[in-house]
Short mmCIF file of N, CA and C in Angstrom, two decimals:
data_model
loop_
_atom_site.label_atom_id
_atom_site.label_comp_id
_atom_site.label_asym_id
_atom_site.label_seq_id
_atom_site.Cartn_x
_atom_site.Cartn_y
_atom_site.Cartn_z
N MET E 69 0.84 -1.18 0.00
CA MET E 69 0.00 0.00 0.00
C MET E 69 0.89 1.25 0.00
N SER E 70 0.60 2.17 -0.89
CA SER E 70 1.40 3.39 -0.93
C SER E 70 0.85 4.40 0.06
N HIS E 71 1.74 5.21 0.62
CA HIS E 71 1.35 6.21 1.60
C HIS E 71 1.19 7.56 0.92
N PRO E 72 0.29 8.38 1.44
CA PRO E 72 0.14 9.73 0.90
C PRO E 72 1.48 10.47 0.93
N LYS E 73 1.65 11.41 0.02
CA LYS E 73 2.93 12.09 -0.13
C LYS E 73 2.99 13.42 0.61
N THR E 74 1.84 14.04 0.88
CA THR E 74 1.84 15.34 1.55
C THR E 74 0.93 15.30 2.76
N VAL E 75 1.09 16.26 3.64
CA VAL E 75 0.23 16.37 4.81
C VAL E 75 -1.23 16.49 4.36
N GLN E 76 -1.47 17.24 3.32
CA GLN E 76 -2.84 17.46 2.84
C GLN E 76 -3.51 16.14 2.44
N ASP E 77 -2.73 15.18 1.97
CA ASP E 77 -3.29 13.88 1.58
C ASP E 77 -3.89 13.12 2.77
N TYR E 78 -3.48 13.46 3.99
CA TYR E 78 -3.98 12.78 5.19
C TYR E 78 -5.22 13.45 5.77
N ILE E 79 -5.57 14.64 5.28
CA ILE E 79 -6.67 15.40 5.86
C ILE E 79 -7.97 15.04 5.16
N ARG E 80 -8.97 14.68 5.96
CA ARG E 80 -10.27 14.29 5.44
C ARG E 80 -11.18 15.51 5.40
N THR E 81 -11.98 15.61 4.35
CA THR E 81 -12.96 16.69 4.24
C THR E 81 -14.35 16.13 4.48
N ILE E 82 -15.07 16.74 5.41
CA ILE E 82 -16.43 16.32 5.77
C ILE E 82 -17.39 17.41 5.29
N PRO E 83 -18.23 17.12 4.29
CA PRO E 83 -19.18 18.14 3.83
C PRO E 83 -20.31 18.37 4.84
N ASP E 84 -20.78 19.61 4.89
CA ASP E 84 -21.95 20.00 5.69
C ASP E 84 -21.78 19.76 7.19
N PHE E 85 -20.54 19.96 7.69
CA PHE E 85 -20.29 19.89 9.13
C PHE E 85 -19.55 21.14 9.54
N PRO E 86 -19.94 21.84 10.59
CA PRO E 86 -21.01 21.52 11.53
C PRO E 86 -22.41 21.88 11.03
N HIS E 87 -22.49 22.57 9.86
CA HIS E 87 -23.81 22.82 9.29
C HIS E 87 -23.69 22.92 7.78
N ALA E 88 -24.82 22.95 7.10
CA ALA E 88 -24.88 22.91 5.64
C ALA E 88 -24.00 23.98 5.00
N GLY E 89 -23.30 23.58 3.96
CA GLY E 89 -22.48 24.51 3.19
C GLY E 89 -21.03 24.60 3.65
N ILE E 90 -20.71 24.00 4.79
CA ILE E 90 -19.34 24.03 5.31
C ILE E 90 -18.61 22.76 4.90
N LEU E 91 -17.38 22.91 4.43
CA LEU E 91 -16.49 21.77 4.19
C LEU E 91 -15.51 21.73 5.36
N PHE E 92 -15.73 20.81 6.29
CA PHE E 92 -14.91 20.71 7.49
C PHE E 92 -13.63 19.96 7.18
N ARG E 93 -12.48 20.55 7.49
CA ARG E 93 -11.18 19.92 7.27
C ARG E 93 -10.80 19.18 8.55
N ASP E 94 -10.88 17.86 8.50
CA ASP E 94 -10.71 17.00 9.67
C ASP E 94 -9.27 16.50 9.77
N VAL E 95 -8.54 16.98 10.79
CA VAL E 95 -7.15 16.57 10.96
C VAL E 95 -7.01 15.31 11.82
N THR E 96 -8.11 14.75 12.31
CA THR E 96 -7.97 13.53 13.12
C THR E 96 -7.39 12.39 12.30
N THR E 97 -7.68 12.36 11.01
CA THR E 97 -7.10 11.32 10.15
C THR E 97 -5.60 11.52 9.97
N LEU E 98 -5.16 12.76 10.04
CA LEU E 98 -3.72 13.06 10.02
C LEU E 98 -3.07 12.59 11.32
N PHE E 99 -3.70 12.88 12.45
CA PHE E 99 -3.14 12.51 13.75
C PHE E 99 -3.04 11.00 13.94
N GLN E 100 -4.00 10.25 13.38
CA GLN E 100 -4.02 8.80 13.65
C GLN E 100 -3.02 8.04 12.80
N ASP E 101 -2.41 8.68 11.81
CA ASP E 101 -1.40 8.02 10.99
C ASP E 101 -0.01 8.48 11.45
N ALA E 102 0.79 7.56 11.94
CA ALA E 102 2.10 7.92 12.51
C ALA E 102 2.96 8.68 11.51
N ARG E 103 2.99 8.26 10.28
CA ARG E 103 3.82 8.91 9.27
C ARG E 103 3.29 10.32 8.97
N GLY E 104 1.98 10.45 8.82
CA GLY E 104 1.39 11.75 8.55
C GLY E 104 1.57 12.72 9.71
N PHE E 105 1.39 12.21 10.93
CA PHE E 105 1.53 13.06 12.11
C PHE E 105 2.96 13.57 12.23
N ARG E 106 3.93 12.67 12.05
CA ARG E 106 5.34 13.08 12.11
C ARG E 106 5.65 14.10 11.02
N MET E 107 5.13 13.87 9.82
CA MET E 107 5.36 14.80 8.71
C MET E 107 4.81 16.18 9.07
N ALA E 108 3.61 16.23 9.63
CA ALA E 108 3.00 17.51 9.99
C ALA E 108 3.82 18.23 11.06
N VAL E 109 4.22 17.52 12.09
CA VAL E 109 5.00 18.14 13.18
C VAL E 109 6.33 18.66 12.62
N ASP E 110 7.01 17.84 11.81
CA ASP E 110 8.29 18.26 11.22
C ASP E 110 8.11 19.51 10.36
N GLN E 111 7.05 19.56 9.58
CA GLN E 111 6.83 20.71 8.70
C GLN E 111 6.38 21.95 9.49
N LEU E 112 5.65 21.75 10.58
CA LEU E 112 5.26 22.89 11.41
C LEU E 112 6.48 23.57 12.02
N LEU E 113 7.43 22.78 12.48
CA LEU E 113 8.56 23.36 13.20
C LEU E 113 9.73 23.72 12.30
N SER E 114 9.76 23.25 11.06
CA SER E 114 10.94 23.44 10.21
C SER E 114 11.39 24.90 10.06
N PRO E 115 10.48 25.88 9.93
CA PRO E 115 10.98 27.26 9.80
C PRO E 115 11.62 27.80 11.08
N TYR E 116 11.44 27.12 12.19
CA TYR E 116 11.87 27.63 13.48
C TYR E 116 13.10 26.93 14.03
N VAL E 117 13.61 25.93 13.31
CA VAL E 117 14.81 25.23 13.75
C VAL E 117 15.96 26.23 13.75
N GLY E 118 16.63 26.36 14.88
CA GLY E 118 17.74 27.31 15.00
C GLY E 118 17.30 28.70 15.41
N ALA E 119 16.00 29.00 15.38
CA ALA E 119 15.50 30.30 15.83
C ALA E 119 15.40 30.30 17.35
N ARG E 120 15.45 31.47 17.94
CA ARG E 120 15.27 31.54 19.39
C ARG E 120 13.79 31.42 19.71
N ILE E 121 13.44 30.32 20.31
CA ILE E 121 12.09 30.08 20.81
C ILE E 121 12.25 29.57 22.23
N ASP E 122 11.54 30.20 23.16
CA ASP E 122 11.63 29.80 24.56
C ASP E 122 10.46 28.92 24.99
N MET E 123 9.32 29.08 24.30
CA MET E 123 8.11 28.38 24.71
C MET E 123 7.21 28.20 23.51
N VAL E 124 6.45 27.11 23.51
CA VAL E 124 5.44 26.87 22.49
C VAL E 124 4.08 26.96 23.17
N ALA E 125 3.15 27.71 22.57
CA ALA E 125 1.79 27.83 23.09
C ALA E 125 0.84 27.18 22.10
N GLY E 126 -0.10 26.40 22.60
CA GLY E 126 -1.09 25.75 21.75
C GLY E 126 -2.47 26.28 22.04
N LEU E 127 -3.25 26.48 20.97
CA LEU E 127 -4.62 26.96 21.10
C LEU E 127 -5.57 25.77 21.23
N GLU E 128 -6.50 25.85 22.15
CA GLU E 128 -7.45 24.76 22.39
C GLU E 128 -8.25 24.47 21.12
N ALA E 129 -8.41 23.23 20.78
CA ALA E 129 -7.97 22.02 21.46
C ALA E 129 -6.92 21.28 20.61
N ARG E 130 -7.07 21.29 19.30
CA ARG E 130 -6.12 20.53 18.47
C ARG E 130 -4.73 21.15 18.51
N GLY E 131 -4.63 22.42 18.87
CA GLY E 131 -3.32 23.05 19.04
C GLY E 131 -2.55 22.45 20.20
N PHE E 132 -3.26 21.81 21.15
CA PHE E 132 -2.56 21.12 22.24
C PHE E 132 -1.81 19.91 21.71
N ILE E 133 -2.44 19.17 20.84
CA ILE E 133 -1.84 17.96 20.27
C ILE E 133 -0.60 18.33 19.46
N LEU E 134 -0.78 19.28 18.55
CA LEU E 134 0.32 19.70 17.68
C LEU E 134 1.38 20.47 18.44
N GLY E 135 0.95 21.40 19.28
CA GLY E 135 1.90 22.23 20.02
C GLY E 135 2.74 21.42 20.98
N GLY E 136 2.15 20.43 21.62
CA GLY E 136 2.91 19.56 22.52
C GLY E 136 3.99 18.81 21.77
N ALA E 137 3.65 18.31 20.60
CA ALA E 137 4.63 17.57 19.79
C ALA E 137 5.74 18.50 19.27
N VAL E 138 5.36 19.71 18.85
CA VAL E 138 6.36 20.68 18.38
C VAL E 138 7.28 21.08 19.53
N ALA E 139 6.71 21.35 20.71
CA ALA E 139 7.52 21.71 21.87
C ALA E 139 8.51 20.60 22.20
N HIS E 140 8.05 19.36 22.17
CA HIS E 140 8.92 18.22 22.44
C HIS E 140 10.08 18.19 21.44
N GLN E 141 9.78 18.32 20.17
CA GLN E 141 10.83 18.27 19.14
C GLN E 141 11.82 19.42 19.27
N LEU E 142 11.35 20.57 19.72
CA LEU E 142 12.24 21.73 19.90
C LEU E 142 12.89 21.76 21.28
N SER E 143 12.54 20.79 22.14
CA SER E 143 13.02 20.74 23.53
C SER E 143 12.67 22.01 24.29
N LYS E 144 11.43 22.43 24.13
CA LYS E 144 10.91 23.63 24.81
C LYS E 144 9.69 23.26 25.63
N GLY E 145 9.31 24.15 26.53
CA GLY E 145 8.11 23.95 27.32
C GLY E 145 6.88 24.26 26.49
N PHE E 146 5.73 23.82 27.02
CA PHE E 146 4.44 24.01 26.35
C PHE E 146 3.47 24.74 27.27
N VAL E 147 2.72 25.68 26.69
CA VAL E 147 1.72 26.46 27.42
C VAL E 147 0.37 26.32 26.72
N PRO E 148 -0.68 25.91 27.44
CA PRO E 148 -2.01 25.87 26.83
C PRO E 148 -2.72 27.22 26.91
N ILE E 149 -3.35 27.60 25.82
CA ILE E 149 -4.27 28.74 25.80
C ILE E 149 -5.65 28.12 25.69
N ARG E 150 -6.45 28.27 26.76
CA ARG E 150 -7.69 27.51 26.90
C ARG E 150 -8.92 28.38 26.90
N LYS E 151 -10.04 27.70 26.68
CA LYS E 151 -11.33 28.36 26.84
C LYS E 151 -11.51 28.77 28.29
N LYS E 152 -12.26 29.84 28.50
CA LYS E 152 -12.47 30.39 29.84
C LYS E 152 -12.98 29.33 30.81
N GLY E 153 -12.39 29.34 32.00
CA GLY E 153 -12.85 28.46 33.07
C GLY E 153 -12.19 27.10 33.12
N LYS E 154 -11.21 26.83 32.29
CA LYS E 154 -10.58 25.50 32.24
C LYS E 154 -9.24 25.43 32.96
N LEU E 155 -8.61 26.58 33.23
CA LEU E 155 -7.29 26.58 33.87
C LEU E 155 -7.45 26.78 35.38
N PRO E 156 -6.69 26.04 36.20
CA PRO E 156 -6.92 26.05 37.65
C PRO E 156 -6.29 27.21 38.42
N ALA E 157 -5.20 27.78 37.93
CA ALA E 157 -4.51 28.84 38.68
C ALA E 157 -4.98 30.21 38.18
N LYS E 158 -4.35 31.26 38.69
CA LYS E 158 -4.72 32.63 38.31
C LYS E 158 -4.45 32.84 36.82
N THR E 159 -5.42 33.45 36.14
CA THR E 159 -5.33 33.63 34.69
C THR E 159 -5.55 35.09 34.30
N ILE E 160 -5.19 35.38 33.04
CA ILE E 160 -5.67 36.59 32.38
C ILE E 160 -6.50 36.10 31.20
N GLU E 161 -7.46 36.91 30.78
CA GLU E 161 -8.36 36.47 29.72
C GLU E 161 -8.42 37.49 28.60
N GLN E 162 -8.84 37.00 27.43
CA GLN E 162 -8.98 37.84 26.25
C GLN E 162 -10.24 37.42 25.50
N ASP E 163 -11.12 38.37 25.26
CA ASP E 163 -12.33 38.12 24.48
C ASP E 163 -12.00 38.24 22.99
N TYR E 164 -12.80 37.55 22.18
CA TYR E 164 -12.68 37.69 20.72
C TYR E 164 -14.02 37.38 20.09
N ALA E 165 -14.19 37.85 18.86
CA ALA E 165 -15.47 37.70 18.16
C ALA E 165 -15.56 36.34 17.48
N LEU E 166 -16.73 35.75 17.54
CA LEU E 166 -17.06 34.55 16.78
C LEU E 166 -18.03 34.96 15.67
N GLU E 167 -18.35 34.00 14.81
CA GLU E 167 -19.32 34.28 13.75
C GLU E 167 -20.61 34.83 14.34
N TYR E 168 -21.07 34.20 15.43
CA TYR E 168 -22.26 34.67 16.15
C TYR E 168 -21.90 34.79 17.62
N GLY E 169 -21.58 36.00 18.07
CA GLY E 169 -21.29 36.21 19.48
C GLY E 169 -19.82 36.38 19.77
N ARG E 170 -19.46 36.07 21.02
CA ARG E 170 -18.09 36.26 21.49
C ARG E 170 -17.65 35.04 22.27
N ALA E 171 -16.34 34.91 22.40
CA ALA E 171 -15.76 33.85 23.21
C ALA E 171 -14.58 34.43 23.98
N THR E 172 -14.08 33.67 24.93
CA THR E 172 -12.97 34.12 25.76
C THR E 172 -11.96 32.99 25.90
N VAL E 173 -10.68 33.34 25.77
CA VAL E 173 -9.60 32.39 26.05
C VAL E 173 -8.77 32.94 27.20
N GLU E 174 -8.07 32.03 27.87
CA GLU E 174 -7.27 32.38 29.04
C GLU E 174 -5.90 31.71 28.98
N ILE E 175 -4.99 32.30 29.75
CA ILE E 175 -3.67 31.72 29.95
C ILE E 175 -3.32 31.97 31.42
N HIS E 176 -2.57 31.06 32.02
CA HIS E 176 -2.10 31.32 33.39
C HIS E 176 -1.24 32.58 33.38
N ASP E 177 -1.38 33.38 34.41
CA ASP E 177 -0.66 34.66 34.43
C ASP E 177 0.85 34.50 34.64
N ASP E 178 1.30 33.27 34.93
CA ASP E 178 2.73 33.01 35.07
C ASP E 178 3.24 32.03 34.00
N ALA E 179 2.49 31.88 32.91
CA ALA E 179 2.82 30.88 31.89
C ALA E 179 4.07 31.23 31.08
N VAL E 180 4.24 32.51 30.81
CA VAL E 180 5.44 32.97 30.10
C VAL E 180 6.01 34.16 30.85
N GLU E 181 7.28 34.42 30.61
CA GLU E 181 7.96 35.52 31.29
C GLU E 181 8.23 36.65 30.32
N PRO E 182 8.31 37.87 30.83
CA PRO E 182 8.65 38.99 29.95
C PRO E 182 9.94 38.71 29.18
N GLY E 183 9.91 39.04 27.89
CA GLY E 183 11.08 38.86 27.04
C GLY E 183 11.18 37.50 26.38
N GLN E 184 10.40 36.53 26.82
CA GLN E 184 10.46 35.21 26.18
C GLN E 184 9.91 35.29 24.76
N LYS E 185 10.44 34.41 23.91
CA LYS E 185 10.00 34.27 22.52
C LYS E 185 9.09 33.06 22.45
N VAL E 186 7.86 33.26 21.93
CA VAL E 186 6.83 32.23 21.95
C VAL E 186 6.35 31.93 20.53
N LEU E 187 6.21 30.65 20.23
CA LEU E 187 5.62 30.18 18.98
C LEU E 187 4.23 29.66 19.31
N ILE E 188 3.21 30.15 18.58
CA ILE E 188 1.83 29.69 18.76
C ILE E 188 1.51 28.66 17.68
N VAL E 189 0.87 27.55 18.08
CA VAL E 189 0.57 26.46 17.17
C VAL E 189 -0.92 26.12 17.25
N ASP E 190 -1.53 25.85 16.08
CA ASP E 190 -2.90 25.35 16.03
C ASP E 190 -3.07 24.57 14.73
N ASP E 191 -4.21 23.91 14.60
CA ASP E 191 -4.43 23.10 13.40
C ASP E 191 -4.88 23.93 12.22
N LEU E 192 -5.71 24.96 12.46
CA LEU E 192 -6.36 25.64 11.34
C LEU E 192 -6.45 27.14 11.57
N LEU E 193 -6.14 27.90 10.53
CA LEU E 193 -6.27 29.35 10.55
C LEU E 193 -7.43 29.73 9.65
N ALA E 194 -8.49 30.28 10.24
CA ALA E 194 -9.66 30.73 9.47
C ALA E 194 -9.69 32.25 9.51
N THR E 195 -10.49 32.83 10.41
CA THR E 195 -10.57 34.30 10.50
C THR E 195 -9.42 34.88 11.32
N GLY E 196 -8.77 34.03 12.12
CA GLY E 196 -7.64 34.49 12.94
C GLY E 196 -8.05 35.03 14.30
N GLY E 197 -9.33 34.97 14.65
CA GLY E 197 -9.79 35.53 15.92
C GLY E 197 -9.18 34.86 17.14
N THR E 198 -9.16 33.55 17.16
CA THR E 198 -8.59 32.83 18.30
C THR E 198 -7.10 33.08 18.40
N ALA E 199 -6.41 33.01 17.26
CA ALA E 199 -4.96 33.25 17.25
C ALA E 199 -4.64 34.67 17.70
N GLU E 200 -5.43 35.64 17.22
CA GLU E 200 -5.20 37.03 17.65
C GLU E 200 -5.36 37.15 19.16
N ALA E 201 -6.38 36.52 19.72
CA ALA E 201 -6.58 36.55 21.17
C ALA E 201 -5.39 35.91 21.89
N GLY E 202 -4.88 34.81 21.35
CA GLY E 202 -3.70 34.16 21.93
C GLY E 202 -2.47 35.07 21.89
N ILE E 203 -2.27 35.74 20.77
CA ILE E 203 -1.15 36.68 20.63
C ILE E 203 -1.28 37.78 21.68
N ARG E 204 -2.47 38.33 21.82
CA ARG E 204 -2.68 39.42 22.79
C ARG E 204 -2.40 38.96 24.22
N LEU E 205 -2.79 37.74 24.56
CA LEU E 205 -2.50 37.21 25.90
C LEU E 205 -0.99 37.12 26.14
N ILE E 206 -0.27 36.54 25.18
CA ILE E 206 1.19 36.39 25.30
C ILE E 206 1.85 37.76 25.46
N GLU E 207 1.41 38.71 24.63
CA GLU E 207 2.00 40.05 24.66
C GLU E 207 1.67 40.77 25.97
N ARG E 208 0.48 40.56 26.49
CA ARG E 208 0.11 41.19 27.77
C ARG E 208 0.98 40.71 28.91
N LEU E 209 1.54 39.50 28.79
CA LEU E 209 2.46 38.98 29.81
C LEU E 209 3.90 39.42 29.55
N GLY E 210 4.11 40.21 28.51
CA GLY E 210 5.44 40.76 28.24
C GLY E 210 6.32 39.92 27.34
N ALA E 211 5.78 38.83 26.83
CA ALA E 211 6.56 37.98 25.92
C ALA E 211 6.28 38.40 24.47
N GLU E 212 7.04 37.84 23.55
CA GLU E 212 6.91 38.18 22.13
C GLU E 212 6.52 36.93 21.34
N VAL E 213 5.50 37.06 20.50
CA VAL E 213 5.12 35.97 19.61
C VAL E 213 5.98 36.09 18.35
N VAL E 214 6.84 35.08 18.14
CA VAL E 214 7.75 35.11 17.00
C VAL E 214 7.14 34.51 15.75
N GLY E 215 6.00 33.82 15.91
CA GLY E 215 5.32 33.24 14.76
C GLY E 215 4.12 32.44 15.19
N CYS E 216 3.26 32.19 14.20
CA CYS E 216 2.11 31.30 14.38
C CYS E 216 2.21 30.23 13.30
N ALA E 217 2.11 28.97 13.71
CA ALA E 217 2.23 27.85 12.77
C ALA E 217 0.93 27.04 12.77
N PHE E 218 0.46 26.77 11.58
CA PHE E 218 -0.81 26.05 11.39
C PHE E 218 -0.62 24.93 10.37
N VAL E 219 -1.40 23.87 10.51
CA VAL E 219 -1.42 22.84 9.48
C VAL E 219 -2.16 23.38 8.26
N ILE E 220 -3.32 24.01 8.49
CA ILE E 220 -4.20 24.44 7.40
C ILE E 220 -4.44 25.94 7.47
N ASP E 221 -4.37 26.59 6.31
CA ASP E 221 -4.78 27.99 6.18
C ASP E 221 -5.98 28.03 5.24
N LEU E 222 -7.01 28.78 5.66
CA LEU E 222 -8.16 29.07 4.79
C LEU E 222 -8.04 30.54 4.38
N PRO E 223 -7.23 30.83 3.36
CA PRO E 223 -6.87 32.22 3.06
C PRO E 223 -8.06 33.12 2.75
N ASP E 224 -9.14 32.58 2.20
CA ASP E 224 -10.29 33.40 1.85
C ASP E 224 -10.97 34.00 3.08
N LEU E 225 -10.68 33.47 4.27
CA LEU E 225 -11.30 33.99 5.50
C LEU E 225 -10.47 35.08 6.17
N GLY E 226 -9.26 35.34 5.65
CA GLY E 226 -8.50 36.51 6.05
C GLY E 226 -7.65 36.42 7.29
N GLY E 227 -7.52 35.25 7.88
CA GLY E 227 -6.75 35.12 9.12
C GLY E 227 -5.28 35.47 8.96
N ARG E 228 -4.66 34.99 7.90
CA ARG E 228 -3.24 35.27 7.68
C ARG E 228 -2.99 36.77 7.61
N ALA E 229 -3.78 37.47 6.81
CA ALA E 229 -3.61 38.92 6.68
C ALA E 229 -3.81 39.61 8.03
N ARG E 230 -4.77 39.14 8.80
CA ARG E 230 -5.06 39.72 10.11
C ARG E 230 -3.86 39.59 11.05
N LEU E 231 -3.25 38.40 11.10
CA LEU E 231 -2.12 38.16 12.00
C LEU E 231 -0.87 38.88 11.50
N GLU E 232 -0.66 38.85 10.19
CA GLU E 232 0.51 39.54 9.63
C GLU E 232 0.41 41.05 9.83
N ALA E 233 -0.82 41.59 9.82
CA ALA E 233 -1.02 43.02 10.09
C ALA E 233 -0.63 43.36 11.53
N MET E 234 -0.63 42.36 12.42
CA MET E 234 -0.19 42.55 13.81
C MET E 234 1.33 42.41 13.92
N GLY E 235 1.99 42.11 12.81
CA GLY E 235 3.44 41.94 12.82
C GLY E 235 3.89 40.54 13.17
N VAL E 236 2.98 39.57 13.10
CA VAL E 236 3.32 38.19 13.45
C VAL E 236 3.40 37.35 12.18
N PRO E 237 4.57 36.76 11.90
CA PRO E 237 4.70 35.90 10.72
C PRO E 237 3.83 34.64 10.86
N VAL E 238 3.26 34.21 9.73
CA VAL E 238 2.39 33.03 9.71
C VAL E 238 3.03 31.97 8.83
N HIS E 239 3.06 30.73 9.35
CA HIS E 239 3.52 29.58 8.59
C HIS E 239 2.38 28.57 8.54
N ALA E 240 2.00 28.13 7.35
CA ALA E 240 0.98 27.09 7.20
C ALA E 240 1.51 26.04 6.24
N ILE E 241 1.21 24.79 6.55
CA ILE E 241 1.67 23.68 5.70
C ILE E 241 0.88 23.60 4.41
N CYS E 242 -0.44 23.77 4.50
CA CYS E 242 -1.27 23.67 3.29
C CYS E 242 -2.43 24.65 3.39
N SER E 243 -3.09 24.88 2.27
CA SER E 243 -4.23 25.79 2.29
C SER E 243 -5.33 25.24 1.40
N TYR E 244 -6.54 25.68 1.70
CA TYR E 244 -7.73 25.31 0.93
C TYR E 244 -8.43 26.60 0.54
N GLU E 245 -8.74 26.75 -0.73
CA GLU E 245 -9.48 27.92 -1.20
C GLU E 245 -10.95 27.76 -0.83
N GLY E 246 -11.65 28.88 -0.73
CA GLY E 246 -13.08 28.83 -0.41
C GLY E 246 -13.30 28.66 1.07
N LEU E 247 -14.52 28.38 1.43
CA LEU E 247 -14.88 28.23 2.83
C LEU E 247 -14.88 26.78 3.20
#
């Protein structure tokens, strides 16, 4: 049996999830294949090999899986950026807009130190709202986000432009046009 050649070959598309008209890009099929998962982690971290990175932050929830693996490969610590109410110690929070309404993410107030260089990791970049909130949390603690790395970019939704306008470089392994 031949194996897929690119990370994108491992990603399953589910039509009409979570509702009609959406093509959901499912990375669980990527995670469950050892070769695909390793390929994704290697490609996520490749631009940062040799760069100064002190900490890797992952956005809930699939960013925990990817960010933990990237942190391990870079021999760095890992910090979760979670939905409100999930972290046990003292936190700071950041609100952001959703398609309908608002959401809040949090980070422990001692998760990163001033001056540290942080790489943010997640599976998918759409509008960039969650990533922007994560960047703002890291910056509020005095650290610097040196980049955001994603498996998938949906460029038509504007997330890359939004993050780059904040001065944060974006790295994505693959992209899908449309919604």
